[in-house]
Tab-separated table of N, CA and C in Angstrom:
chain	number	residue	atom	x	y	z
R	1	MET	N	0.838	-1.189	0.000
R	1	MET	CA	0.000	0.000	0.000
R	1	MET	C	0.884	1.254	0.000
R	2	HIS	N	0.675	2.098	-0.954
R	2	HIS	CA	1.476	3.318	-1.055
R	2	HIS	C	1.013	4.378	-0.067
R	3	ARG	N	1.957	5.221	0.307
R	3	ARG	CA	1.699	6.331	1.224
R	3	ARG	C	2.107	7.635	0.543
R	4	ARG	N	1.851	8.723	1.201
R	4	ARG	CA	2.164	10.052	0.667
R	4	ARG	C	2.832	10.874	1.760
R	5	ILE	N	3.839	11.657	1.355
R	5	ILE	CA	4.391	12.654	2.263
R	5	ILE	C	4.244	14.025	1.604
R	6	GLU	N	4.000	14.998	2.441
R	6	GLU	CA	3.991	16.394	2.015
R	6	GLU	C	4.975	17.099	2.938
R	7	ALA	N	5.969	17.772	2.336
R	7	ALA	CA	7.031	18.374	3.136
R	7	ALA	C	7.313	19.797	2.682
R	8	THR	N	7.629	20.639	3.655
R	8	THR	CA	8.138	21.973	3.388
R	8	THR	C	9.532	22.021	3.992
R	9	ILE	N	10.520	22.393	3.163
R	9	ILE	CA	11.908	22.386	3.580
R	9	ILE	C	12.366	23.828	3.763
R	10	TYR	N	12.927	24.123	4.934
R	10	TYR	CA	13.385	25.464	5.291
R	10	TYR	C	14.910	25.490	5.345
R	11	GLY	N	15.472	26.658	5.078
R	11	GLY	CA	16.914	26.850	5.139
R	11	GLY	C	17.408	27.475	3.837
R	12	ARG	N	18.672	27.221	3.515
R	12	ARG	CA	19.190	27.685	2.223
R	12	ARG	C	18.898	26.578	1.224
R	13	VAL	N	17.703	26.652	0.636
R	13	VAL	CA	17.232	25.567	-0.224
R	13	VAL	C	16.819	26.044	-1.619
R	14	GLN	N	16.915	27.328	-1.868
R	14	GLN	CA	16.669	27.832	-3.219
R	14	GLN	C	17.985	28.371	-3.782
R	15	GLY	N	18.167	28.209	-5.089
R	15	GLY	CA	19.392	28.661	-5.731
R	15	GLY	C	20.552	27.707	-5.519
R	16	VAL	N	20.268	26.492	-5.074
R	16	VAL	CA	21.315	25.499	-4.818
R	16	VAL	C	21.017	24.171	-5.517
R	17	ALA	N	20.169	24.215	-6.536
R	17	ALA	CA	19.773	23.031	-7.330
R	17	ALA	C	18.986	22.014	-6.499
R	18	PHE	N	18.305	22.486	-5.459
R	18	PHE	CA	17.540	21.575	-4.607
R	18	PHE	C	16.474	20.832	-5.410
R	19	ARG	N	15.746	21.543	-6.247
R	19	ARG	CA	14.690	20.888	-7.029
R	19	ARG	C	15.264	19.827	-7.956
R	20	HIS	N	16.368	20.143	-8.621
R	20	HIS	CA	17.000	19.197	-9.548
R	20	HIS	C	17.393	17.914	-8.821
R	21	TYR	N	18.084	18.057	-7.706
R	21	TYR	CA	18.525	16.886	-6.957
R	21	TYR	C	17.356	16.130	-6.330
R	22	THR	N	16.296	16.840	-5.988
R	22	THR	CA	15.117	16.185	-5.429
R	22	THR	C	14.463	15.283	-6.458
R	23	VAL	N	14.391	15.747	-7.705
R	23	VAL	CA	13.840	14.909	-8.779
R	23	VAL	C	14.674	13.639	-8.927
R	24	ILE	N	15.986	13.785	-8.927
R	24	ILE	CA	16.865	12.620	-9.062
R	24	ILE	C	16.652	11.653	-7.901
R	25	ALA	N	16.633	12.178	-6.678
R	25	ALA	CA	16.450	11.323	-5.502
R	25	ALA	C	15.092	10.628	-5.528
R	26	ALA	N	14.053	11.356	-5.888
R	26	ALA	CA	12.709	10.767	-5.929
R	26	ALA	C	12.634	9.655	-6.969
R	27	ARG	N	13.201	9.897	-8.123
R	27	ARG	CA	13.169	8.871	-9.175
R	27	ARG	C	13.998	7.654	-8.791
R	28	GLU	N	15.123	7.881	-8.103
R	28	GLU	CA	15.929	6.743	-7.618
R	28	GLU	C	15.142	5.895	-6.627
R	29	HIS	N	14.269	6.532	-5.864
R	29	HIS	CA	13.440	5.820	-4.898
R	29	HIS	C	12.112	5.348	-5.504
R	30	ARG	N	11.955	5.559	-6.812
R	30	ARG	CA	10.742	5.155	-7.549
R	30	ARG	C	9.477	5.790	-6.969
R	31	LEU	N	9.592	7.098	-6.694
R	31	LEU	CA	8.462	7.858	-6.162
R	31	LEU	C	7.860	8.731	-7.252
R	32	VAL	N	6.632	9.126	-7.062
R	32	VAL	CA	5.950	10.055	-7.970
R	32	VAL	C	5.493	11.260	-7.159
R	33	GLY	N	5.312	12.400	-7.838
R	33	GLY	CA	4.871	13.613	-7.169
R	33	GLY	C	5.521	14.831	-7.777
R	34	TRP	N	5.862	15.818	-6.939
R	34	TRP	CA	6.437	17.056	-7.466
R	34	TRP	C	7.231	17.802	-6.392
R	35	VAL	N	8.045	18.753	-6.873
R	35	VAL	CA	8.820	19.647	-6.030
R	35	VAL	C	8.696	21.047	-6.603
R	36	ALA	N	8.625	22.064	-5.745
R	36	ALA	CA	8.483	23.445	-6.218
R	36	ALA	C	9.094	24.416	-5.221
R	37	ASN	N	9.675	25.500	-5.744
R	37	ASN	CA	10.084	26.621	-4.901
R	37	ASN	C	8.846	27.396	-4.507
R	38	ARG	N	8.861	27.948	-3.286
R	38	ARG	CA	7.761	28.778	-2.827
R	38	ARG	C	8.262	30.205	-2.647
R	39	PRO	N	7.382	31.183	-2.777
R	39	PRO	CA	7.788	32.590	-2.671
R	39	PRO	C	8.466	32.958	-1.353
R	40	ASP	N	8.208	32.195	-0.294
R	40	ASP	CA	8.798	32.513	1.013
R	40	ASP	C	10.216	31.952	1.187
R	41	GLY	N	10.781	31.352	0.124
R	41	GLY	CA	12.147	30.827	0.182
R	41	GLY	C	12.245	29.368	0.565
R	42	THR	N	11.113	28.733	0.817
R	42	THR	CA	11.112	27.312	1.138
R	42	THR	C	10.925	26.491	-0.136
R	43	VAL	N	11.064	25.187	0.009
R	43	VAL	CA	10.792	24.246	-1.075
R	43	VAL	C	9.685	23.318	-0.595
R	44	ARG	N	8.718	23.073	-1.452
R	44	ARG	CA	7.582	22.202	-1.142
R	44	ARG	C	7.727	20.911	-1.931
R	45	VAL	N	7.513	19.770	-1.270
R	45	VAL	CA	7.622	18.461	-1.906
R	45	VAL	C	6.386	17.651	-1.569
R	46	VAL	N	5.815	17.021	-2.586
R	46	VAL	CA	4.743	16.044	-2.405
R	46	VAL	C	5.207	14.786	-3.110
R	47	ALA	N	5.241	13.663	-2.396
R	47	ALA	CA	5.725	12.414	-2.987
R	47	ALA	C	4.868	11.250	-2.527
R	48	GLU	N	4.689	10.285	-3.433
R	48	GLU	CA	3.938	9.079	-3.121
R	48	GLU	C	4.729	7.855	-3.555
R	49	GLY	N	4.569	6.786	-2.782
R	49	GLY	CA	5.239	5.539	-3.106
R	49	GLY	C	5.238	4.599	-1.920
R	50	PRO	N	6.037	3.526	-2.010
R	50	PRO	CA	6.106	2.555	-0.917
R	50	PRO	C	6.654	3.194	0.364
R	51	PRO	N	6.150	2.798	1.521
R	51	PRO	CA	6.570	3.400	2.784
R	51	PRO	C	8.090	3.404	3.002
R	52	GLY	N	8.763	2.312	2.688
R	52	GLY	CA	10.212	2.258	2.872
R	52	GLY	C	10.945	3.253	2.001
R	53	SER	N	10.512	3.397	0.769
R	53	SER	CA	11.116	4.361	-0.144
R	53	SER	C	10.870	5.784	0.333
R	54	LEU	N	9.663	6.043	0.807
R	54	LEU	CA	9.347	7.384	1.325
R	54	LEU	C	10.189	7.715	2.544
R	55	GLN	N	10.426	6.722	3.405
R	55	GLN	CA	11.229	6.959	4.598
R	55	GLN	C	12.664	7.319	4.220
R	56	SER	N	13.237	6.611	3.263
R	56	SER	CA	14.599	6.916	2.804
R	56	SER	C	14.658	8.284	2.138
R	57	PHE	N	13.655	8.589	1.330
R	57	PHE	CA	13.585	9.877	0.648
R	57	PHE	C	13.442	11.012	1.663
R	58	ALA	N	12.607	10.817	2.677
R	58	ALA	CA	12.431	11.830	3.720
R	58	ALA	C	13.749	12.091	4.443
R	59	ALA	N	14.525	11.043	4.686
R	59	ALA	CA	15.837	11.225	5.317
R	59	ALA	C	16.731	12.064	4.411
R	60	TRP	N	16.662	11.815	3.107
R	60	TRP	CA	17.449	12.612	2.153
R	60	TRP	C	17.009	14.078	2.188
R	61	LEU	N	15.714	14.345	2.289
R	61	LEU	CA	15.224	15.725	2.337
R	61	LEU	C	15.810	16.485	3.515
R	62	HIS	N	16.087	15.799	4.606
R	62	HIS	CA	16.679	16.452	5.775
R	62	HIS	C	18.133	16.849	5.539
R	63	GLU	N	18.768	16.254	4.544
R	63	GLU	CA	20.155	16.582	4.197
R	63	GLU	C	20.211	17.511	2.980
R	64	GLY	N	19.464	17.153	1.926
R	64	GLY	CA	19.461	17.930	0.691
R	64	GLY	C	20.748	17.757	-0.094
R	65	PRO	N	20.871	18.497	-1.194
R	65	PRO	CA	22.072	18.419	-2.020
R	65	PRO	C	23.260	19.106	-1.342
R	66	PRO	N	24.462	18.924	-1.899
R	66	PRO	CA	25.673	19.439	-1.247
R	66	PRO	C	25.659	20.935	-0.911
R	67	ALA	N	25.126	21.781	-1.786
R	67	ALA	CA	25.176	23.232	-1.561
R	67	ALA	C	24.061	23.744	-0.643
R	68	ALA	N	23.109	22.892	-0.329
R	68	ALA	CA	21.984	23.312	0.511
R	68	ALA	C	22.353	23.281	1.995
R	69	ARG	N	21.580	24.043	2.777
R	69	ARG	CA	21.681	23.985	4.233
R	69	ARG	C	20.253	23.852	4.766
R	70	VAL	N	19.848	22.632	5.013
R	70	VAL	CA	18.493	22.378	5.498
R	70	VAL	C	18.453	22.654	6.997
R	71	GLU	N	17.549	23.551	7.393
R	71	GLU	CA	17.404	23.895	8.806
R	71	GLU	C	16.254	23.149	9.470
R	72	PHE	N	15.195	22.902	8.704
R	72	PHE	CA	14.011	22.265	9.276
R	72	PHE	C	13.172	21.680	8.152
R	73	VAL	N	12.556	20.536	8.409
R	73	VAL	CA	11.629	19.925	7.457
R	73	VAL	C	10.315	19.680	8.181
R	74	ASP	N	9.268	20.343	7.700
R	74	ASP	CA	7.916	20.120	8.214
R	74	ASP	C	7.311	19.037	7.328
R	75	LEU	N	7.174	17.823	7.868
R	75	LEU	CA	6.780	16.671	7.057
R	75	LEU	C	5.532	16.021	7.634
R	76	ARG	N	4.608	15.724	6.755
R	76	ARG	CA	3.367	15.053	7.150
R	76	ARG	C	3.174	13.830	6.266
R	77	GLU	N	2.692	12.759	6.853
R	77	GLU	CA	2.437	11.521	6.120
R	77	GLU	C	0.942	11.257	6.092
R	78	MET	N	0.472	10.734	4.970
R	78	MET	CA	-0.947	10.439	4.805
R	78	MET	C	-1.128	9.337	3.766
R	79	ASN	N	-2.357	9.000	3.474
R	79	ASN	CA	-2.643	8.017	2.433
R	79	ASN	C	-2.354	8.607	1.059
R	80	ALA	N	-1.867	7.769	0.161
R	80	ALA	CA	-1.614	8.191	-1.216
R	80	ALA	C	-2.935	8.418	-1.945
R	81	THR	N	-2.905	9.334	-2.901
R	81	THR	CA	-4.090	9.603	-3.711
R	81	THR	C	-4.021	8.920	-5.067
R	82	GLY	N	-2.806	8.577	-5.517
R	82	GLY	CA	-2.636	7.951	-6.823
R	82	GLY	C	-2.767	8.913	-7.984
R	83	GLU	N	-2.672	10.217	-7.720
R	83	GLU	CA	-2.889	11.213	-8.771
R	83	GLU	C	-1.678	11.470	-9.657
R	84	PHE	N	-0.495	10.943	-9.327
R	84	PHE	CA	0.717	11.246	-10.083
R	84	PHE	C	1.203	10.024	-10.859
R	85	SER	N	1.881	10.282	-11.964
R	85	SER	CA	2.472	9.188	-12.749
R	85	SER	C	3.979	9.342	-12.889
R	86	THR	N	4.528	10.480	-12.483
R	86	THR	CA	5.948	10.743	-12.544
R	86	THR	C	6.309	11.722	-11.441
R	87	PHE	N	7.600	12.030	-11.327
R	87	PHE	CA	8.026	13.051	-10.367
R	87	PHE	C	8.588	14.218	-11.167
R	88	GLU	N	8.101	15.441	-10.883
R	88	GLU	CA	8.470	16.584	-11.711
R	88	GLU	C	8.659	17.851	-10.897
R	89	VAL	N	9.267	18.831	-11.546
R	89	VAL	CA	9.413	20.175	-10.977
R	89	VAL	C	8.186	20.971	-11.367
R	90	ARG	N	7.618	21.657	-10.400
R	90	ARG	CA	6.515	22.584	-10.669
R	90	ARG	C	6.961	23.984	-10.332
R	91	GLY	N	6.429	24.937	-11.055
R	91	GLY	CA	6.706	26.337	-10.780
R	91	GLY	C	8.127	26.667	-11.007
């Protein structure tokens, strides 16, 4: 049974290729969903997939790519909706 996470990542997470690396990490974990920069300087991630893959991906979100400095991740888990077929950058 697939699950869903919705996360907002705070810190130095824009202008450091966070979205690019998030797509790579999500696809490596065989997840679907999206990543987007938000006007307040945070990054928003919605991902769906197997619970184990989501857990590993969530751990990666707490680290981010090499140039990022993740200060906090507000993460919520819920049931998957099945609305996605790939993982992409939005906005």
